[in-house]
Amino acid sequence: MSNEKGPDHSRRKERSRQAILAATRALVAEEAYEKVTVEAIAARAGVGKQTIYRRWPSKSAVVFAAFLALSEDADGQSVALPDTGDLEADLKLVMRATAEEFADPSFDRLIRALNTEISNDAELAAQYREKLAQPLEEAKKARLRSAQEVGQLDADADLDLVLEVLYAPLFQRWLHRSGPLTATYADSLVDVTLRAFGP
């Protein structure tokens, strides 16, 4: 008699989870967000609707999970910022990757859908803050602290303000579609930030 709770069961559950998250990302990239339903996600993933509802209470929760999965590496851990010892090079690498990601049409639709849900759902906004925003901010601050320790950044700089100066213009440009998100633009944000908060 097979052990339904054994490794095979766990692997099936994980395959099902990954299929649901991939289906969610694909559908949000293809359709207007309002048209994406839990039923459509289930059909694309090849699972029953109840399989989704057993794990997530709503469409917005599935969308959040699909987005959150993008920020994890193969072991499910948040990706750390590079630390080569050269703050400018490391920040330009990260900001170029961020600009490229936000300029990608499939990512753009997913993050816009998530922002729509967050603006209307306080509980989801709290989850986003706890599970994604805060850990990412702490990783960024850890990199900035190491730069302060070696004299590459003002030792008294307010790190929350440094991150706002660095990221807020890019986010605003993306949100309002007011200009291209290019590597040159990303580099300019790093340059401005380091001039403002350099040693």
Coordinates of N, CA and C in Angstrom, one line a residue:
M1 N 0.8 -1.2 0.0 CA 0.0 0.0 0.0 C 0.9 1.3 0.0
S2 N 0.6 2.2 -0.9 CA 1.5 3.4 -1.0 C 1.2 4.4 0.1
N3 N 2.3 5.1 0.4 CA 2.2 6.1 1.5 C 1.8 7.4 0.8
E4 N 0.6 7.8 0.9 CA 0.1 9.0 0.2 C 0.8 10.3 0.6
K5 N 1.3 10.3 1.8 CA 2.0 11.5 2.4 C 3.5 11.4 2.2
G6 N 4.0 10.4 1.4 CA 5.4 10.3 1.2 C 6.0 11.2 0.2
P7 N 7.2 10.9 -0.3 CA 7.9 11.8 -1.2 C 7.2 12.0 -2.5
D8 N 6.6 10.9 -3.1 CA 5.8 11.1 -4.3 C 4.7 12.1 -4.2
H9 N 4.0 12.0 -3.1 CA 2.9 12.9 -2.9 C 3.4 14.4 -2.8
S10 N 4.5 14.6 -2.1 CA 5.1 15.9 -2.0 C 5.6 16.4 -3.3
R11 N 6.2 15.5 -4.1 CA 6.6 16.0 -5.5 C 5.4 16.4 -6.3
R12 N 4.4 15.6 -6.2 CA 3.2 15.9 -7.0 C 2.6 17.3 -6.6
K13 N 2.6 17.5 -5.3 CA 2.1 18.8 -4.8 C 2.9 19.9 -5.3
E14 N 4.2 19.7 -5.3 CA 5.1 20.8 -5.7 C 5.0 21.0 -7.2
R15 N 4.9 19.9 -8.0 CA 4.7 20.1 -9.4 C 3.4 20.8 -9.7
S16 N 2.3 20.5 -9.0 CA 1.1 21.2 -9.1 C 1.2 22.7 -8.8
R17 N 1.9 23.0 -7.7 CA 2.1 24.4 -7.3 C 2.8 25.2 -8.4
Q18 N 3.9 24.6 -8.9 CA 4.7 25.3 -9.9 C 3.8 25.5 -11.2
A19 N 3.0 24.5 -11.5 CA 2.2 24.6 -12.7 C 1.2 25.7 -12.5
I20 N 0.6 25.8 -11.4 CA -0.4 26.9 -11.1 C 0.3 28.3 -11.2
L21 N 1.4 28.4 -10.6 CA 2.1 29.7 -10.6 C 2.5 30.1 -12.0
A22 N 3.0 29.1 -12.8 CA 3.4 29.4 -14.2 C 2.2 29.7 -15.0
A23 N 1.1 29.0 -14.8 CA -0.1 29.3 -15.5 C -0.6 30.7 -15.2
T24 N -0.5 31.1 -13.9 CA -1.0 32.4 -13.5 C -0.2 33.5 -14.2
R25 N 1.2 33.4 -14.2 CA 2.0 34.4 -14.8 C 1.7 34.4 -16.3
A26 N 1.5 33.3 -17.0 CA 1.3 33.3 -18.4 C -0.1 33.9 -18.7
L27 N -1.1 33.7 -18.0 CA -2.4 34.2 -18.3 C -2.4 35.7 -18.0
V28 N -1.8 36.2 -16.9 CA -1.7 37.6 -16.7 C -1.0 38.3 -17.8
A29 N 0.1 37.7 -18.3 CA 0.8 38.3 -19.4 C 0.0 38.4 -20.7
E30 N -0.9 37.4 -20.9 CA -1.7 37.3 -22.1 C -3.0 38.1 -22.1
E31 N -3.6 38.2 -21.0 CA -5.0 38.7 -20.9 C -5.0 40.0 -20.1
A32 N -6.1 40.7 -20.3 CA -6.4 41.8 -19.3 C -6.6 41.2 -18.0
Y33 N -6.1 41.8 -16.9 CA -6.1 41.1 -15.6 C -7.5 40.8 -15.2
E34 N -8.4 41.7 -15.4 CA -9.8 41.5 -15.0 C -10.4 40.2 -15.6
K35 N -9.9 39.8 -16.8 CA -10.4 38.6 -17.4 C -9.8 37.3 -16.9
V36 N -8.7 37.4 -16.2 CA -8.1 36.2 -15.6 C -8.9 35.7 -14.4
T37 N -9.3 34.4 -14.5 CA -10.1 33.8 -13.4 C -9.4 32.6 -12.8
V38 N -9.8 32.2 -11.6 CA -9.2 31.0 -11.0 C -9.5 29.8 -11.9
E39 N -10.7 29.8 -12.5 CA -11.1 28.7 -13.4 C -10.1 28.6 -14.5
A40 N -9.8 29.8 -15.1 CA -8.8 29.8 -16.3 C -7.4 29.3 -15.8
I41 N -7.0 29.7 -14.6 CA -5.7 29.3 -14.1 C -5.7 27.8 -13.9
A42 N -6.8 27.3 -13.3 CA -6.8 25.8 -13.1 C -6.8 25.1 -14.4
A43 N -7.5 25.5 -15.4 CA -7.5 24.9 -16.7 C -6.2 24.9 -17.4
R44 N -5.5 26.0 -17.3 CA -4.2 26.1 -17.9 C -3.2 25.3 -17.2
A45 N -3.3 25.2 -15.9 CA -2.4 24.4 -15.1 C -2.7 22.9 -15.1
G46 N -3.9 22.5 -15.6 CA -4.2 21.1 -15.6 C -4.6 20.6 -14.2
V47 N -5.2 21.4 -13.4 CA -5.6 21.0 -12.0 C -7.1 21.4 -11.8
G48 N -7.7 20.9 -10.8 CA -9.0 21.3 -10.4 C -9.0 22.6 -9.7
K49 N -10.1 23.4 -9.8 CA -10.2 24.7 -9.2 C -10.0 24.6 -7.7
Q50 N -10.5 23.5 -7.1 CA -10.4 23.3 -5.6 C -8.9 23.1 -5.2
T51 N -8.1 22.6 -6.1 CA -6.7 22.5 -5.8 C -6.1 23.8 -5.5
I52 N -6.5 24.8 -6.3 CA -6.1 26.2 -6.1 C -6.6 26.8 -4.8
Y53 N -7.9 26.6 -4.6 CA -8.6 27.2 -3.4 C -8.1 26.5 -2.1
R54 N -7.6 25.3 -2.2 CA -7.1 24.7 -1.0 C -5.8 25.4 -0.5
R55 N -5.1 26.0 -1.4 CA -3.8 26.6 -1.1 C -3.9 28.1 -1.0
W56 N -4.8 28.7 -1.9 CA -4.9 30.2 -1.9 C -6.4 30.6 -1.8
P57 N -6.7 31.6 -1.1 CA -8.1 32.0 -0.9 C -8.7 32.8 -2.0
S58 N -7.9 33.4 -2.9 CA -8.4 34.2 -3.9 C -7.5 34.3 -5.1
K59 N -8.0 34.9 -6.2 CA -7.1 35.2 -7.4 C -6.0 36.1 -7.0
S60 N -6.2 37.1 -6.2 CA -5.1 38.0 -5.9 C -4.0 37.3 -5.1
A61 N -4.4 36.3 -4.3 CA -3.4 35.6 -3.5 C -2.6 34.7 -4.4
V62 N -3.2 34.2 -5.4 CA -2.4 33.4 -6.4 C -1.5 34.2 -7.2
V63 N -1.9 35.4 -7.6 CA -1.1 36.3 -8.4 C 0.1 36.8 -7.5
F64 N -0.2 37.0 -6.2 CA 0.9 37.4 -5.3 C 1.9 36.3 -5.2
A65 N 1.5 35.0 -5.1 CA 2.4 33.9 -5.0 C 3.2 33.7 -6.2
A66 N 2.5 33.9 -7.4 CA 3.2 33.8 -8.7 C 4.3 34.8 -8.8
F67 N 4.1 36.0 -8.3 CA 5.0 37.1 -8.3 C 6.2 36.8 -7.3
L68 N 5.8 36.4 -6.1 CA 6.8 36.1 -5.1 C 7.8 35.1 -5.5
A69 N 7.3 34.1 -6.2 CA 8.1 33.0 -6.7 C 9.2 33.5 -7.6
L70 N 9.0 34.6 -8.3 CA 10.0 35.1 -9.2 C 11.2 35.7 -8.4
S71 N 11.0 36.0 -7.2 CA 12.1 36.6 -6.4 C 12.9 35.6 -5.6
E72 N 12.6 34.3 -5.8 CA 13.3 33.3 -5.1 C 14.2 32.5 -6.0
D73 N 15.3 32.0 -5.4 CA 16.2 31.2 -6.2 C 15.7 29.7 -6.1
A74 N 16.5 28.8 -6.6 CA 16.1 27.4 -6.7 C 15.8 26.8 -5.3
D75 N 16.5 27.4 -4.2 CA 16.3 26.8 -2.9 C 15.2 27.6 -2.1
G76 N 14.5 28.5 -2.8 CA 13.4 29.2 -2.2 C 13.9 30.4 -1.3
Q77 N 15.2 30.7 -1.4 CA 15.7 31.8 -0.6 C 15.7 33.1 -1.5
S78 N 15.6 34.2 -0.8 CA 15.6 35.5 -1.5 C 17.0 35.7 -2.1
V79 N 17.1 36.3 -3.2 CA 18.4 36.5 -3.9 C 19.1 37.7 -3.2
A80 N 20.3 37.5 -2.9 CA 21.1 38.6 -2.3 C 21.7 39.5 -3.3
L81 N 22.0 40.8 -2.9 CA 22.6 41.7 -3.9 C 24.1 41.4 -4.0
P82 N 24.7 41.6 -5.2 CA 26.1 41.3 -5.4 C 26.9 42.2 -4.5
D83 N 28.1 41.7 -4.0 CA 29.0 42.5 -3.3 C 30.4 42.2 -3.7
T84 N 30.9 42.9 -4.8 CA 32.2 42.7 -5.3 C 33.2 43.6 -4.6
G85 N 32.8 44.5 -3.8 CA 33.6 45.5 -3.2 C 33.6 46.8 -3.9
D86 N 32.9 46.8 -5.1 CA 32.8 48.0 -5.9 C 31.3 48.4 -5.9
L87 N 30.9 49.4 -5.0 CA 29.5 49.7 -4.9 C 28.9 50.2 -6.2
E88 N 29.6 51.1 -6.9 CA 29.0 51.6 -8.1 C 28.7 50.5 -9.1
A89 N 29.7 49.6 -9.3 CA 29.5 48.5 -10.3 C 28.3 47.6 -9.8
D90 N 28.3 47.3 -8.5 CA 27.2 46.5 -8.0 C 25.8 47.1 -8.2
L91 N 25.7 48.4 -7.8 CA 24.4 49.0 -8.0 C 24.0 49.2 -9.4
K92 N 24.9 49.4 -10.3 CA 24.6 49.5 -11.7 C 24.1 48.2 -12.3
L93 N 24.7 47.1 -11.8 CA 24.3 45.8 -12.2 C 22.9 45.5 -11.8
V94 N 22.6 45.8 -10.5 CA 21.2 45.6 -10.0 C 20.2 46.5 -10.6
M95 N 20.5 47.8 -10.8 CA 19.6 48.7 -11.4 C 19.3 48.5 -12.8
R96 N 20.3 48.1 -13.6 CA 20.1 47.7 -15.0 C 19.2 46.5 -15.1
A97 N 19.4 45.5 -14.2 CA 18.5 44.3 -14.2 C 17.1 44.7 -13.8
T98 N 17.0 45.6 -12.8 CA 15.6 46.1 -12.4 C 14.9 46.8 -13.6
A99 N 15.6 47.7 -14.2 CA 15.0 48.4 -15.4 C 14.6 47.4 -16.5
E100 N 15.5 46.4 -16.8 CA 15.2 45.5 -17.8 C 13.9 44.6 -17.4
E101 N 13.9 44.3 -16.2 CA 12.7 43.5 -15.7 C 11.4 44.2 -15.8
F102 N 11.4 45.5 -15.4 CA 10.2 46.3 -15.5 C 9.8 46.7 -16.9
A103 N 10.8 46.7 -17.8 CA 10.5 46.9 -19.2 C 10.0 45.7 -19.9
D104 N 10.1 44.5 -19.3 CA 9.7 43.3 -20.0 C 8.1 43.3 -19.9
P105 N 7.5 43.1 -21.1 CA 6.0 43.2 -21.1 C 5.3 42.2 -20.2
S106 N 5.8 41.0 -20.1 CA 5.1 40.0 -19.3 C 5.3 40.3 -17.8
F107 N 6.5 40.8 -17.4 CA 6.6 41.2 -16.0 C 5.8 42.4 -15.7
D108 N 5.8 43.3 -16.7 CA 5.1 44.6 -16.5 C 3.6 44.3 -16.2
R109 N 3.0 43.4 -16.9 CA 1.6 43.1 -16.7 C 1.3 42.5 -15.3
L110 N 2.3 41.6 -14.9 CA 2.1 40.9 -13.7 C 2.3 41.9 -12.5
I111 N 3.3 42.8 -12.5 CA 3.5 43.7 -11.4 C 2.4 44.8 -11.4
R112 N 1.9 45.2 -12.6 CA 0.7 46.1 -12.6 C -0.5 45.5 -12.0
A113 N -0.7 44.2 -12.3 CA -1.9 43.5 -11.7 C -1.7 43.4 -10.2
L114 N -0.5 43.1 -9.7 CA -0.3 43.0 -8.3 C -0.5 44.3 -7.6
N115 N 0.0 45.4 -8.2 CA -0.1 46.7 -7.6 C -1.6 47.1 -7.5
T116 N -2.4 46.7 -8.5 CA -3.8 47.0 -8.5 C -4.5 46.3 -7.3
E117 N -4.1 45.0 -7.1 CA -4.7 44.3 -5.9 C -4.2 44.8 -4.6
I118 N -2.9 45.2 -4.5 CA -2.4 45.7 -3.3 C -3.1 47.0 -2.9
S119 N -3.4 47.9 -3.9 CA -4.0 49.1 -3.6 C -5.4 49.0 -3.0
N120 N -6.0 47.8 -3.3 CA -7.4 47.6 -2.8 C -7.5 46.6 -1.8
D121 N -6.4 46.0 -1.3 CA -6.5 44.9 -0.4 C -5.4 45.1 0.7
A122 N -5.8 45.6 1.9 CA -4.9 45.9 2.9 C -4.1 44.6 3.4
E123 N -4.8 43.5 3.5 CA -4.2 42.3 3.9 C -3.1 41.8 3.0
L124 N -3.4 41.9 1.7 CA -2.4 41.5 0.7 C -1.2 42.5 0.7
A125 N -1.5 43.8 0.9 CA -0.5 44.8 1.0 C 0.5 44.4 2.2
A126 N -0.1 44.0 3.3 CA 0.7 43.6 4.5 C 1.6 42.4 4.2
Q127 N 1.0 41.4 3.5 CA 1.8 40.2 3.1 C 2.9 40.6 2.1
Y128 N 2.6 41.5 1.2 CA 3.6 41.9 0.2 C 4.8 42.6 1.0
R129 N 4.4 43.4 1.9 CA 5.5 44.1 2.7 C 6.3 43.1 3.5
E130 N 5.6 42.2 4.2 CA 6.3 41.3 5.0 C 7.2 40.3 4.3
K131 N 6.6 39.7 3.2 CA 7.3 38.6 2.5 C 8.2 39.0 1.4
L132 N 8.0 40.2 0.8 CA 8.8 40.6 -0.3 C 9.5 41.9 -0.1
A133 N 8.8 43.0 0.2 CA 9.4 44.3 0.2 C 10.4 44.4 1.4
Q134 N 10.0 44.0 2.6 CA 11.0 44.2 3.7 C 12.2 43.3 3.5
P135 N 12.1 42.0 3.2 CA 13.4 41.2 3.0 C 14.3 41.8 1.9
L136 N 13.7 42.3 0.8 CA 14.5 42.9 -0.3 C 15.1 44.2 0.2
E137 N 14.4 45.0 1.0 CA 15.0 46.3 1.5 C 16.1 45.9 2.5
E138 N 16.0 44.9 3.3 CA 17.1 44.5 4.2 C 18.3 44.1 3.4
A139 N 18.1 43.3 2.4 CA 19.2 42.9 1.5 C 19.9 44.1 0.9
K140 N 19.2 45.0 0.4 CA 19.7 46.2 -0.1 C 20.5 47.1 0.9
K141 N 19.9 47.2 2.1 CA 20.6 47.9 3.2 C 21.8 47.2 3.6
A142 N 21.8 45.9 3.7 CA 23.0 45.2 4.0 C 24.2 45.5 3.1
R143 N 23.9 45.6 1.8 CA 24.9 46.0 0.8 C 25.4 47.4 1.0
L144 N 24.4 48.3 1.3 CA 24.8 49.7 1.6 C 25.6 49.8 2.8
R145 N 25.3 49.1 3.9 CA 26.1 49.1 5.1 C 27.5 48.7 4.9
S146 N 27.7 47.6 4.1 CA 29.1 47.2 3.8 C 29.8 48.3 3.0
A147 N 29.1 49.1 2.2 CA 29.8 50.2 1.5 C 30.1 51.3 2.5
Q148 N 29.3 51.5 3.5 CA 29.6 52.5 4.5 C 30.8 52.1 5.3
E149 N 30.9 50.8 5.6 CA 32.1 50.3 6.4 C 33.4 50.5 5.7
V150 N 33.4 50.5 4.4 CA 34.7 50.7 3.7 C 34.8 52.1 3.1
G151 N 34.0 53.0 3.5 CA 34.1 54.4 3.1 C 33.6 54.7 1.7
Q152 N 32.8 53.9 1.1 CA 32.3 54.2 -0.2 C 30.9 54.9 -0.2
L153 N 30.4 55.0 1.0 CA 29.1 55.7 1.2 C 29.2 56.5 2.5
D154 N 28.6 57.7 2.5 CA 28.5 58.5 3.8 C 28.1 57.6 5.0
A155 N 28.9 57.6 6.0 CA 28.7 56.8 7.2 C 27.4 57.2 7.9
D156 N 27.0 58.4 7.7 CA 25.7 58.9 8.4 C 24.5 58.9 7.5
A157 N 24.7 58.4 6.3 CA 23.5 58.4 5.3 C 22.4 57.6 5.9
D158 N 21.2 58.2 5.7 CA 19.9 57.5 6.0 C 19.7 56.5 4.9
L159 N 19.8 55.2 5.2 CA 19.7 54.2 4.1 C 18.3 54.1 3.5
D160 N 17.3 54.4 4.2 CA 15.9 54.4 3.6 C 15.9 55.5 2.6
L161 N 16.5 56.6 2.9 CA 16.4 57.7 1.9 C 17.3 57.4 0.7
V162 N 18.4 56.7 0.9 CA 19.3 56.3 -0.2 C 18.5 55.4 -1.2
L163 N 17.8 54.5 -0.6 CA 17.0 53.6 -1.5 C 15.9 54.3 -2.2
E164 N 15.3 55.3 -1.5 CA 14.2 56.0 -2.2 C 14.7 56.8 -3.3
V165 N 15.9 57.5 -3.1 CA 16.5 58.3 -4.2 C 16.9 57.4 -5.4
L166 N 17.3 56.2 -5.1 CA 17.8 55.3 -6.1 C 16.6 54.6 -6.9
Y167 N 15.6 54.2 -6.2 CA 14.5 53.4 -6.8 C 13.3 54.2 -7.2
A168 N 12.9 55.2 -6.4 CA 11.6 55.9 -6.7 C 11.5 56.5 -8.1
P169 N 12.6 57.1 -8.6 CA 12.4 57.6 -10.0 C 12.1 56.6 -11.0
L170 N 12.8 55.4 -10.9 CA 12.5 54.3 -11.8 C 11.1 53.8 -11.7
F171 N 10.6 53.7 -10.5 CA 9.3 53.2 -10.2 C 8.3 54.2 -10.8
Q172 N 8.5 55.5 -10.6 CA 7.6 56.5 -11.1 C 7.5 56.5 -12.6
R173 N 8.7 56.4 -13.2 CA 8.8 56.4 -14.7 C 8.0 55.2 -15.2
W174 N 8.2 54.0 -14.5 CA 7.5 52.8 -15.0 C 6.0 53.0 -14.8
L175 N 5.6 53.5 -13.6 CA 4.2 53.6 -13.2 C 3.4 54.5 -14.2
H176 N 4.0 55.6 -14.5 CA 3.4 56.6 -15.4 C 3.7 56.4 -16.9
R177 N 4.6 55.4 -17.2 CA 5.0 55.2 -18.6 C 5.5 56.5 -19.2
S178 N 6.3 57.2 -18.4 CA 6.8 58.6 -18.8 C 8.1 58.6 -19.5
G179 N 8.7 57.4 -19.7 CA 10.0 57.4 -20.4 C 10.5 56.0 -20.4
P180 N 11.5 55.7 -21.3 CA 12.1 54.4 -21.4 C 12.9 54.0 -20.2
L181 N 12.8 52.7 -19.9 CA 13.6 52.1 -18.8 C 14.9 51.4 -19.4
T182 N 15.9 52.2 -19.5 CA 17.1 51.7 -20.2 C 18.3 51.6 -19.3
A183 N 19.3 50.9 -19.7 CA 20.5 50.8 -18.9 C 21.1 52.1 -18.6
T184 N 21.1 53.0 -19.6 CA 21.6 54.4 -19.4 C 20.9 55.1 -18.3
Y185 N 19.6 55.0 -18.3 CA 18.8 55.6 -17.3 C 19.1 55.0 -15.9
A186 N 19.2 53.7 -15.8 CA 19.6 53.0 -14.6 C 20.9 53.5 -14.1
D187 N 21.9 53.6 -15.0 CA 23.2 54.1 -14.6 C 23.1 55.5 -14.0
S188 N 22.3 56.3 -14.6 CA 22.2 57.7 -14.2 C 21.6 57.8 -12.8
L189 N 20.7 56.9 -12.4 CA 20.1 56.9 -11.1 C 21.2 56.5 -10.0
V190 N 22.1 55.6 -10.4 CA 23.2 55.2 -9.5 C 24.1 56.4 -9.4
D191 N 24.5 57.1 -10.5 CA 25.4 58.2 -10.4 C 24.8 59.3 -9.5
V192 N 23.6 59.7 -9.7 CA 22.9 60.7 -8.9 C 22.9 60.3 -7.4
T193 N 22.6 59.1 -7.1 CA 22.5 58.6 -5.7 C 23.9 58.7 -5.1
L194 N 24.9 58.2 -5.8 CA 26.3 58.2 -5.2 C 26.8 59.6 -5.0
R195 N 26.5 60.5 -5.9 CA 26.9 61.9 -5.7 C 26.2 62.5 -4.5
A196 N 25.0 62.1 -4.3 CA 24.2 62.7 -3.1 C 24.7 62.1 -1.8
F197 N 25.1 60.8 -1.8 CA 25.4 60.2 -0.6 C 26.8 59.6 -0.5
G198 N 27.6 60.1 -1.4 CA 29.0 59.6 -1.3 C 29.7 60.1 -0.1
P199 N 30.9 59.5 0.2 CA 31.7 59.9 1.4 C 32.2 61.4 1.3

